[in-house]
Short mmCIF file of C-alpha atoms and ligand atoms in Angstrom, two decimals:
data_model
loop_
_atom_site.label_atom_id
_atom_site.label_comp_id
_atom_site.label_asym_id
_atom_site.label_seq_id
_atom_site.Cartn_x
_atom_site.Cartn_y
_atom_site.Cartn_z
CA MET A 855 11.79 -16.90 -12.60
CA THR A 856 12.24 -16.05 -8.93
CA ILE A 857 10.54 -12.89 -7.76
CA THR A 858 12.13 -11.09 -4.81
CA ILE A 859 10.65 -8.13 -3.02
CA THR A 860 12.06 -6.09 -0.17
CA ALA A 861 10.27 -5.24 3.05
CA PHE A 862 11.04 -3.67 6.41
CA GLU A 863 13.11 -5.89 8.68
CA ARG A 864 10.75 -4.53 11.37
CA SER A 865 7.83 -2.42 10.27
CA PRO A 866 7.11 0.56 12.54
CA ASP A 867 3.46 -0.57 12.56
CA GLY A 868 4.40 -3.89 14.17
CA GLY A 869 2.59 -5.92 11.51
CA LYS A 870 -0.64 -3.98 10.91
CA GLY A 871 0.03 -4.35 7.21
CA LEU A 872 0.25 -0.62 6.53
CA ALA A 873 3.73 -0.64 5.02
CA ARG A 874 3.64 -0.72 1.26
CA ASP A 875 5.08 -4.19 0.75
CA THR A 876 1.60 -5.47 1.73
CA ARG A 877 0.00 -4.23 -1.49
CA VAL A 878 2.73 -5.88 -3.57
CA ARG A 879 2.37 -9.13 -1.63
CA TRP A 880 -1.41 -8.89 -2.14
CA ALA A 881 -1.01 -8.45 -5.92
CA LEU A 882 1.40 -11.40 -6.06
CA GLU A 883 -1.09 -13.54 -4.15
CA GLU A 884 -3.99 -12.46 -6.39
CA VAL A 885 -2.12 -13.56 -9.52
CA GLY A 886 -0.72 -16.71 -7.90
CA GLN A 887 2.98 -15.86 -8.10
CA SER A 888 5.27 -17.14 -5.37
CA TYR A 889 7.91 -14.74 -4.14
CA GLU A 890 10.82 -14.33 -1.80
CA VAL A 891 11.34 -11.44 0.59
CA ARG A 892 14.60 -9.75 1.43
CA LEU A 893 14.27 -7.86 4.69
CA VAL A 894 16.11 -4.56 5.01
CA SER A 895 16.83 -2.31 7.95
CA PHE A 896 16.35 1.47 7.76
CA GLN A 897 20.13 1.76 7.56
CA ALA A 898 20.51 -0.81 4.77
CA MET A 899 17.83 1.02 2.74
CA LYS A 900 20.19 3.99 2.37
CA GLU A 901 23.26 1.95 1.46
CA PRO A 902 24.50 1.66 -2.13
CA ALA A 903 23.26 -1.89 -2.76
CA HIS A 904 19.66 -0.93 -2.00
CA MET A 905 19.92 2.57 -3.48
CA ALA A 906 20.89 0.93 -6.78
CA LEU A 907 17.49 -0.76 -6.75
CA HIS A 908 15.53 2.13 -5.27
CA PRO A 909 16.80 5.65 -5.96
CA PHE A 910 14.90 7.02 -2.94
CA GLY A 911 16.14 4.37 -0.53
CA GLN A 912 12.74 2.92 0.29
CA ILE A 913 10.84 -0.35 0.30
CA PRO A 914 9.35 -2.19 -1.45
CA THR A 915 11.42 -3.11 -4.47
CA TYR A 916 10.72 -5.88 -6.96
CA GLU A 917 13.26 -8.05 -8.74
CA GLU A 918 12.51 -10.61 -11.40
CA GLY A 919 15.53 -11.80 -13.37
CA HIS A 920 17.18 -8.70 -14.82
CA LEU A 921 14.17 -6.53 -14.12
CA ALA A 922 14.25 -4.31 -11.03
CA LEU A 923 11.30 -2.08 -10.19
CA PHE A 924 10.33 0.33 -7.44
CA GLU A 925 7.07 2.27 -6.78
CA THR A 926 4.14 0.12 -5.76
CA GLY A 927 1.87 1.50 -8.48
CA SER A 928 4.33 0.40 -11.12
CA ILE A 929 4.99 -2.98 -9.51
CA VAL A 930 1.29 -3.81 -9.19
CA PHE A 931 0.69 -2.63 -12.77
CA HIS A 932 3.54 -4.83 -14.01
CA LEU A 933 2.05 -7.87 -12.25
CA ALA A 934 -1.44 -7.06 -13.52
CA GLU A 935 -0.17 -6.77 -17.09
CA ARG A 936 1.81 -10.00 -17.03
CA HIS A 937 -0.71 -12.21 -15.26
CA ALA A 938 -4.44 -12.72 -15.47
CA GLY A 939 -6.71 -11.71 -12.63
CA LEU A 940 -6.11 -8.06 -11.89
CA LEU A 941 -7.07 -6.24 -15.08
CA PRO A 942 -10.12 -6.78 -17.30
CA VAL A 943 -9.60 -8.12 -20.83
CA ASP A 944 -11.90 -5.52 -22.40
CA ALA A 945 -9.67 -2.58 -23.43
CA ASP A 946 -11.96 0.16 -22.11
CA ALA A 947 -12.59 -1.57 -18.80
CA ARG A 948 -8.84 -2.14 -18.51
CA ALA A 949 -8.14 1.56 -19.09
CA ARG A 950 -10.70 2.46 -16.42
CA ALA A 951 -9.14 0.03 -13.92
CA ILE A 952 -5.72 1.59 -14.58
CA THR A 953 -7.30 5.02 -14.08
CA TRP A 954 -8.42 3.91 -10.61
CA MET A 955 -4.86 2.79 -9.83
CA PHE A 956 -3.61 6.27 -10.65
CA ALA A 957 -6.49 7.87 -8.73
CA ALA A 958 -5.52 5.84 -5.67
CA VAL A 959 -1.87 6.92 -5.63
CA ASN A 960 -2.20 10.41 -7.15
CA THR A 961 -5.45 11.75 -5.75
CA VAL A 962 -6.53 9.79 -2.69
CA GLU A 963 -3.21 8.83 -1.12
CA PRO A 964 -1.58 12.33 -0.88
CA PRO A 965 -4.06 13.87 1.61
CA ILE A 966 -4.04 10.65 3.65
CA LEU A 967 -0.23 10.76 3.81
CA ASP A 968 -0.41 14.44 4.76
CA LEU A 969 -2.58 13.50 7.70
CA VAL A 970 -0.13 10.82 8.82
CA THR A 971 2.68 13.39 8.52
CA VAL A 972 0.86 16.01 10.60
CA LYS A 973 -0.05 13.52 13.30
CA ILE A 974 3.16 11.56 13.57
CA LEU A 975 6.12 13.41 12.06
CA GLU A 976 4.99 16.96 12.85
CA GLY A 977 2.98 16.25 15.99
CA ASP A 978 5.45 18.15 18.18
CA LYS A 979 5.47 21.34 16.07
CA PRO A 980 3.70 24.37 17.58
CA TRP A 981 1.49 24.79 14.48
CA SER A 982 0.54 21.13 14.24
CA LYS A 983 -2.70 21.40 16.26
CA GLU A 984 -3.88 24.32 14.15
CA ARG A 985 -3.10 22.55 10.89
CA LEU A 986 -4.67 19.21 11.80
CA PRO A 987 -8.35 20.13 11.19
CA LEU A 988 -7.50 21.51 7.73
CA VAL A 989 -5.73 18.33 6.73
CA GLN A 990 -8.49 16.16 8.21
CA ASP A 991 -11.06 18.06 6.16
CA ARG A 992 -9.03 17.51 3.01
CA VAL A 993 -9.09 13.77 3.68
CA ARG A 994 -12.83 13.92 4.39
CA GLY A 995 -13.35 15.77 1.11
CA ARG A 996 -11.67 13.03 -0.91
CA LEU A 997 -13.33 10.22 1.02
CA LYS A 998 -16.73 11.79 0.52
CA GLN A 999 -16.21 12.07 -3.23
CA LEU A 1000 -15.04 8.48 -3.43
CA SER A 1001 -17.93 7.34 -1.25
CA VAL A 1002 -20.42 9.04 -3.58
CA ARG A 1003 -18.83 7.41 -6.63
CA LEU A 1004 -18.71 3.94 -5.08
CA GLY A 1005 -22.31 4.18 -3.84
CA SER A 1006 -23.61 0.68 -3.17
CA ALA A 1007 -21.31 -1.01 -5.70
CA GLU A 1008 -19.08 -3.84 -4.60
CA TRP A 1009 -15.99 -2.58 -6.45
CA LEU A 1010 -15.12 0.65 -8.25
CA ASP A 1011 -15.80 -0.53 -11.78
CA GLY A 1012 -17.37 -3.95 -12.18
CA GLU A 1013 -15.15 -6.86 -11.16
CA PHE A 1014 -12.38 -6.52 -8.55
CA SER A 1015 -9.27 -5.13 -10.24
CA ALA A 1016 -5.81 -3.71 -9.56
CA GLY A 1017 -7.65 -0.37 -9.20
CA ASP A 1018 -9.49 -1.73 -6.16
CA LEU A 1019 -6.33 -3.35 -4.80
CA MET A 1020 -4.54 -0.02 -4.84
CA MET A 1021 -7.53 1.96 -3.57
CA VAL A 1022 -8.24 -0.40 -0.66
CA SER A 1023 -4.52 -0.36 0.24
CA VAL A 1024 -4.48 3.43 0.26
CA LEU A 1025 -7.72 3.69 2.26
CA LEU A 1026 -6.38 1.30 4.89
CA ARG A 1027 -3.84 3.94 5.80
CA SER A 1028 -6.71 6.33 6.73
CA ARG A 1029 -8.41 3.87 9.09
CA PRO A 1030 -6.31 4.58 12.22
CA SER A 1031 -7.44 8.23 12.04
CA GLY A 1032 -11.09 7.13 12.38
CA LEU A 1033 -12.03 9.05 9.21
CA LEU A 1034 -12.64 5.97 7.08
CA ASP A 1035 -15.41 4.83 9.41
CA GLU A 1036 -17.28 8.08 8.78
CA TYR A 1037 -18.09 6.64 5.32
CA SER A 1038 -19.78 3.32 5.90
CA ASN A 1039 -19.74 2.20 2.28
CA LEU A 1040 -15.97 2.86 2.09
CA ALA A 1041 -15.37 1.02 5.36
CA ALA A 1042 -17.36 -1.93 3.95
CA TYR A 1043 -15.43 -1.71 0.65
CA VAL A 1044 -12.13 -1.93 2.54
CA ALA A 1045 -13.45 -4.84 4.60
CA ARG A 1046 -14.37 -6.67 1.34
CA GLY A 1047 -10.82 -6.17 0.13
CA GLU A 1048 -9.39 -7.45 3.40
CA ALA A 1049 -11.65 -10.49 3.27
CA ARG A 1050 -10.16 -11.68 -0.01
CA PRO A 1051 -8.08 -14.83 0.53
CA ALA A 1052 -5.15 -13.27 -1.35
CA TYR A 1053 -5.15 -10.28 1.01
CA GLN A 1054 -5.37 -12.59 4.02
CA ARG A 1055 -2.29 -14.51 2.85
CA ALA A 1056 -0.37 -11.29 2.19
CA PHE A 1057 -1.32 -9.88 5.58
CA ALA A 1058 -0.37 -13.08 7.40
CA ALA A 1059 3.02 -13.20 5.66
CA GLN A 1060 3.99 -9.67 6.73
CA LEU A 1061 2.57 -10.23 10.22
CA ALA A 1062 4.71 -13.33 10.68
CA ILE A 1063 7.82 -11.31 9.94
CA ASN A 1064 6.88 -8.43 12.17
CA THR A 1065 5.97 -10.54 15.18
CA ARG A 1066 9.04 -12.77 15.24
CA THR A 1067 10.64 -12.97 18.65
CA PRO A 1068 14.15 -11.55 19.01
CA GLN A 1069 16.72 -14.28 19.67
CA PRO A 1070 19.68 -14.01 22.09
CA ASP A 1071 21.90 -12.96 19.16
CA GLY A 1072 19.58 -9.99 18.64
CA HIS A 1073 18.25 -11.22 15.31
CA PRO A 1074 14.54 -12.03 15.13
CA ARG A 1075 13.59 -15.49 13.87
N1 GTB B 2471 5.67 5.95 -3.54
C1 GTB B 2471 6.42 4.86 -2.99
C2 GTB B 2471 5.72 3.53 -3.32
O1 GTB B 2471 4.49 3.52 -3.48
O2 GTB B 2471 6.40 2.51 -3.47
C3 GTB B 2471 6.55 5.08 -1.49
C4 GTB B 2471 7.43 4.04 -0.81
C5 GTB B 2471 7.52 4.31 0.67
O3 GTB B 2471 7.01 5.34 1.19
N2 GTB B 2471 8.16 3.40 1.38
C6 GTB B 2471 8.31 3.55 2.82
C7 GTB B 2471 9.77 3.57 3.19
O4 GTB B 2471 10.56 2.84 2.67
C8 GTB B 2471 7.68 2.33 3.51
S1 GTB B 2471 5.93 2.28 3.23
N3 GTB B 2471 10.12 4.43 4.16
C9 GTB B 2471 11.46 4.49 4.68
C10 GTB B 2471 12.18 5.71 4.22
O5 GTB B 2471 11.67 6.47 3.38
O6 GTB B 2471 13.31 5.89 4.70
C11 GTB B 2471 5.41 3.72 4.23
C12 GTB B 2471 4.99 3.29 5.59
C13 GTB B 2471 5.88 3.24 6.62
C14 GTB B 2471 5.46 2.90 7.90
C15 GTB B 2471 4.12 2.62 8.10
N4 GTB B 2471 3.65 2.28 9.40
O7 GTB B 2471 4.45 1.97 10.27
O8 GTB B 2471 2.43 2.30 9.63
C16 GTB B 2471 3.22 2.65 7.06
C17 GTB B 2471 3.67 3.00 5.79
#
């Protein structure tokens, strides 16, 4: 069955892979599923056709036959459940890998997003400069805890899993701030994730879209 995901027609990051379709592409590549991509503009994301797929008018979405999903955690979990390669067979190890998926989106991602918000969306507010160190320290707090838990291990719990895929994806968003590099084992963990052939393919696919040259008709090809 054809799988179709949505992605930014033009990602604001210009192809750095930070938009959330990258983690879905990565999961699809890890489990060997081919997929199509429907590109959407910021305007189209808020129109009824897309809102019917995504109640919050965002990307990515995932369509497979009659099934339509949104939320990257759910999409990656769906793929990991249906295909081998992203979740251990042992029930306890599987539950722990799923726990790491939730930890990535529920515990580690929020302070990182807060930092992005302060720096980019609220950068012009008079209180932004005062707030920034507090938010940075909250990110450091989480990264430190994760760094201690990871220690010298390759992955968070044994073999690479969907938990690592989500955690690496979330951590990538903290790299532009410079905070990730303060924790050398986390920086190395993220680099191991990025070195995976499936990640490389996912990254290249989104980069190709975001670096297309605009044509005379205004549409990039
Ligand atoms: N919780 C949802 C999920 O995990 O799927 C969050 C989805 C989400 O935030 N989608 C963003 C979106 O559609 C794109 S990924 N935003 C448009 C809108 O809300 O109107 C967030 C993102 C955007 C841009 C960059 N960047 O340029 O670096 C990185 C990440």
